[in-house]
Coordinates of C-alpha atoms in Angstrom, one line a residue:
M4 CA -4.5 23.2 -19.6
L5 CA -7.4 21.0 -18.9
I6 CA -9.1 23.8 -16.7
A7 CA -8.5 26.3 -19.7
D8 CA -10.3 23.7 -22.0
L9 CA -13.2 23.6 -19.7
V10 CA -13.6 27.3 -19.3
G11 CA -13.2 28.0 -23.1
P12 CA -12.0 31.1 -24.6
A13 CA -14.8 33.2 -22.6
G14 CA -13.0 32.0 -19.4
Q15 CA -9.6 32.8 -17.9
V16 CA -7.2 30.5 -15.8
I17 CA -4.4 31.6 -13.6
G18 CA -1.9 29.0 -12.4
I19 CA 0.5 29.8 -9.6
D20 CA 3.4 28.0 -8.2
P21 CA 6.4 29.2 -6.2
S22 CA 8.8 27.6 -8.5
A23 CA 10.0 29.9 -11.3
K24 CA 11.4 26.8 -13.2
A25 CA 7.8 25.2 -13.0
I26 CA 6.2 28.4 -14.4
D27 CA 8.6 28.8 -17.1
T28 CA 7.9 25.3 -18.3
A29 CA 4.2 25.7 -18.1
R30 CA 4.3 29.2 -20.0
L31 CA 6.2 27.5 -22.8
R32 CA 3.7 24.5 -23.1
C33 CA 1.0 27.1 -23.1
V34 CA 2.5 28.9 -26.2
Q35 CA 3.2 25.6 -27.8
L36 CA -0.5 24.6 -27.5
G37 CA -1.7 27.9 -28.5
R38 CA -3.6 28.8 -25.4
S39 CA -4.6 32.4 -24.8
N40 CA -6.8 31.9 -21.8
V41 CA -4.0 31.1 -19.4
E42 CA -1.6 33.1 -17.2
F43 CA 1.0 31.8 -15.1
L44 CA 2.6 33.5 -12.0
V45 CA 5.5 32.7 -9.7
D46 CA 3.7 33.0 -6.3
R47 CA 2.2 31.1 -3.4
V48 CA -1.3 30.7 -2.4
D49 CA -0.9 32.3 1.0
T50 CA 0.6 35.6 -0.6
Y51 CA -1.1 35.7 -4.0
D52 CA -3.0 39.0 -4.2
A53 CA -5.9 38.5 -6.5
S54 CA -7.7 41.4 -8.0
A55 CA -11.1 39.5 -7.8
T56 CA -12.4 36.1 -6.3
F57 CA -12.5 33.1 -8.6
D58 CA -15.2 30.8 -9.6
A59 CA -13.0 27.8 -8.6
A60 CA -9.7 26.8 -7.2
V61 CA -8.3 23.5 -8.6
C62 CA -5.1 21.9 -7.1
R63 CA -3.5 18.6 -8.4
Y64 CA -0.8 16.8 -6.4
V65 CA -0.5 20.2 -4.5
L66 CA -1.5 19.0 -0.8
I67 CA 1.0 16.1 -0.9
H68 CA 3.7 18.9 -0.7
Q69 CA 2.2 20.7 2.2
V70 CA 3.4 20.6 5.8
D71 CA -0.2 21.6 6.9
P72 CA -2.9 20.9 4.1
S73 CA -5.7 22.2 6.1
E74 CA -3.8 25.6 6.4
F75 CA -3.3 25.5 2.7
L76 CA -7.0 24.9 2.1
R77 CA -7.9 27.9 4.3
A78 CA -5.6 30.3 2.2
T79 CA -7.2 28.8 -0.9
R80 CA -10.6 29.5 0.6
R81 CA -10.0 33.3 0.5
L82 CA -9.5 33.1 -3.2
V83 CA -12.8 31.6 -4.1
R84 CA -16.1 33.6 -4.4
P85 CA -19.1 32.5 -2.1
G86 CA -20.7 29.4 -4.0
G87 CA -17.4 28.6 -5.8
V88 CA -15.7 25.3 -5.8
I89 CA -12.4 24.0 -4.3
A90 CA -11.4 20.8 -6.0
L91 CA -8.4 18.6 -5.6
H92 CA -6.7 15.6 -7.1
E93 CA -4.5 13.9 -4.7
M94 CA -3.1 10.3 -3.6
D95 CA -1.7 8.4 -0.7
I96 CA 1.5 6.9 -1.4
T97 CA 1.3 4.9 1.9
R98 CA -1.4 2.7 0.3
G99 CA 1.4 1.1 -1.9
I100 CA 1.1 -0.5 -5.4
Q101 CA 0.4 -4.0 -6.4
S102 CA 1.6 -6.4 -9.2
Y103 CA 0.6 -9.9 -10.0
P104 CA 2.8 -11.9 -10.9
R105 CA 4.9 -9.9 -8.6
V106 CA 7.7 -7.7 -10.2
P107 CA 10.0 -7.4 -7.2
R108 CA 12.2 -4.8 -8.8
L109 CA 9.2 -2.5 -9.2
H110 CA 8.4 -2.9 -5.5
E111 CA 12.1 -2.2 -4.4
I112 CA 12.0 1.0 -6.4
Y113 CA 8.6 2.1 -5.2
D114 CA 9.7 1.4 -1.5
A115 CA 12.8 3.3 -2.2
V116 CA 11.0 6.4 -3.5
T117 CA 8.5 6.4 -1.1
D118 CA 10.7 6.1 1.9
T119 CA 12.8 9.0 0.5
L120 CA 9.7 11.1 0.1
L121 CA 8.1 10.4 3.4
R122 CA 11.5 11.4 5.3
A123 CA 11.7 14.5 3.4
G124 CA 8.3 15.6 5.0
G125 CA 5.1 16.6 3.4
A126 CA 1.6 15.1 3.5
F127 CA 2.0 12.3 1.1
D128 CA -0.7 10.1 2.7
V129 CA -3.3 13.1 2.4
G130 CA -5.2 11.3 -0.5
G131 CA -6.7 9.0 2.2
R132 CA -7.5 11.6 4.7
L133 CA -9.2 14.4 2.6
V134 CA -12.5 14.3 4.7
R135 CA -10.8 15.3 7.9
V136 CA -8.3 17.8 6.0
F137 CA -11.7 19.7 4.6
A138 CA -13.2 19.6 8.1
D139 CA -10.0 20.9 9.8
A140 CA -9.8 23.6 7.0
G141 CA -13.5 24.6 8.2
L142 CA -15.0 23.7 4.5
P143 CA -18.0 21.9 4.0
P144 CA -17.7 18.0 3.7
P145 CA -16.5 17.0 0.2
K146 CA -17.8 14.9 -2.4
L147 CA -15.1 12.3 -3.2
F148 CA -14.4 9.6 -5.6
S149 CA -11.2 7.6 -6.1
Q150 CA -9.9 5.8 -9.2
T151 CA -6.9 3.5 -9.7
L152 CA -4.5 3.4 -12.7
V153 CA -4.2 -0.4 -13.7
E154 CA -1.9 -1.5 -16.7
G155 CA 0.0 -4.4 -18.2
G156 CA 3.8 -4.6 -18.4
E157 CA 4.3 -4.1 -22.0
D158 CA 2.4 -0.9 -22.8
T159 CA 2.7 1.2 -19.6
A160 CA 2.8 4.9 -18.5
L161 CA 3.5 3.9 -14.9
L162 CA 6.8 2.1 -15.2
P163 CA 8.5 5.1 -16.9
W164 CA 6.9 7.6 -14.5
M165 CA 8.2 5.5 -11.5
M166 CA 11.8 5.7 -13.0
E167 CA 11.8 9.4 -13.7
L168 CA 10.5 9.9 -10.0
A169 CA 13.4 8.0 -8.9
R170 CA 15.8 10.0 -10.9
E171 CA 14.5 13.1 -9.1
V172 CA 14.2 11.9 -5.5
C173 CA 16.6 9.1 -4.8
P174 CA 19.3 8.4 -7.0
Q175 CA 21.6 7.6 -4.0
V176 CA 19.5 4.5 -3.5
F177 CA 20.9 2.9 -6.8
A178 CA 24.5 3.6 -6.8
D179 CA 27.4 5.6 -5.3
G180 CA 29.5 7.4 -8.0
T181 CA 29.4 10.1 -10.8
E182 CA 26.1 11.3 -11.9
A183 CA 26.5 9.5 -15.3
E184 CA 27.2 6.3 -13.3
I185 CA 23.8 6.8 -11.2
Q186 CA 22.0 7.6 -14.1
A187 CA 23.3 4.6 -16.1
Q188 CA 22.4 2.2 -13.2
I189 CA 18.8 3.7 -13.0
D190 CA 18.4 3.1 -16.9
T191 CA 19.6 -0.5 -16.4
M192 CA 17.1 -0.9 -13.6
A193 CA 14.4 0.5 -15.7
D194 CA 15.1 -2.0 -18.6
L195 CA 15.1 -5.0 -16.2
M196 CA 12.0 -4.2 -14.4
Q197 CA 10.2 -3.4 -17.7
S198 CA 11.4 -6.9 -19.1
A199 CA 10.4 -8.7 -16.0
A200 CA 6.9 -7.1 -16.2
C201 CA 6.5 -8.2 -19.7
E202 CA 7.8 -11.7 -19.4
M203 CA 5.5 -12.5 -16.5
N204 CA 2.4 -10.8 -18.2
S205 CA 2.0 -8.6 -14.9
Q206 CA -0.7 -6.5 -14.1
I207 CA 0.3 -3.5 -12.3
E208 CA -1.9 -1.4 -10.1
F209 CA -0.9 2.1 -8.8
V210 CA -2.1 3.8 -5.6
P211 CA -5.7 5.2 -5.5
Q212 CA -6.0 8.4 -7.0
T213 CA -8.6 10.5 -4.9
C214 CA -10.7 13.7 -6.2
A215 CA -12.5 15.7 -3.6
W216 CA -14.5 18.9 -4.0
T217 CA -16.9 21.2 -2.2
R218 CA -18.8 24.4 -2.8
V219 CA -17.8 27.4 -0.3

């Protein structure tokens, strides 16, 4: 949607993902927002058969899910015209989060989530090694910058996001039992974490968000 805003009504954006569920959600959002310059397709970057090359390929939190990020970029390269742009937004979950005063429950949950993700495979440290990944893909050196989300405990997007991620990747960390029991314990943990962060006036810093782009 962000790219659709950038290219305007005269441009066109095509979003691909191998997950039909993700594509259905994206199509619904597109209709709700009244976008007419976006199309979504169930496909993979290595099998997508484009009728023409693109001015740019943009990936957000995509390389973290790849077994071989450089191979993914090589597959992406064939879809971009000469002089076009490949741009990425990724992170390195191994850098860890910070809180001061420290919110122990937050770090317990983060450690549980990251441990589960790392054991599942993927390249969840890729945001910290993008220069090498670009080089291994045969791409020109990227330009990069990094930003970090920093929030207070009272009004935060990070804490709810952390709990939603916990629901998806590691509910077994919090309890054994029925799905309802597990979700109830996660809800309780979320409330306790939020209360602790507010009571201590804690400052919370997420892992660095790194952007990298190059012309091909």
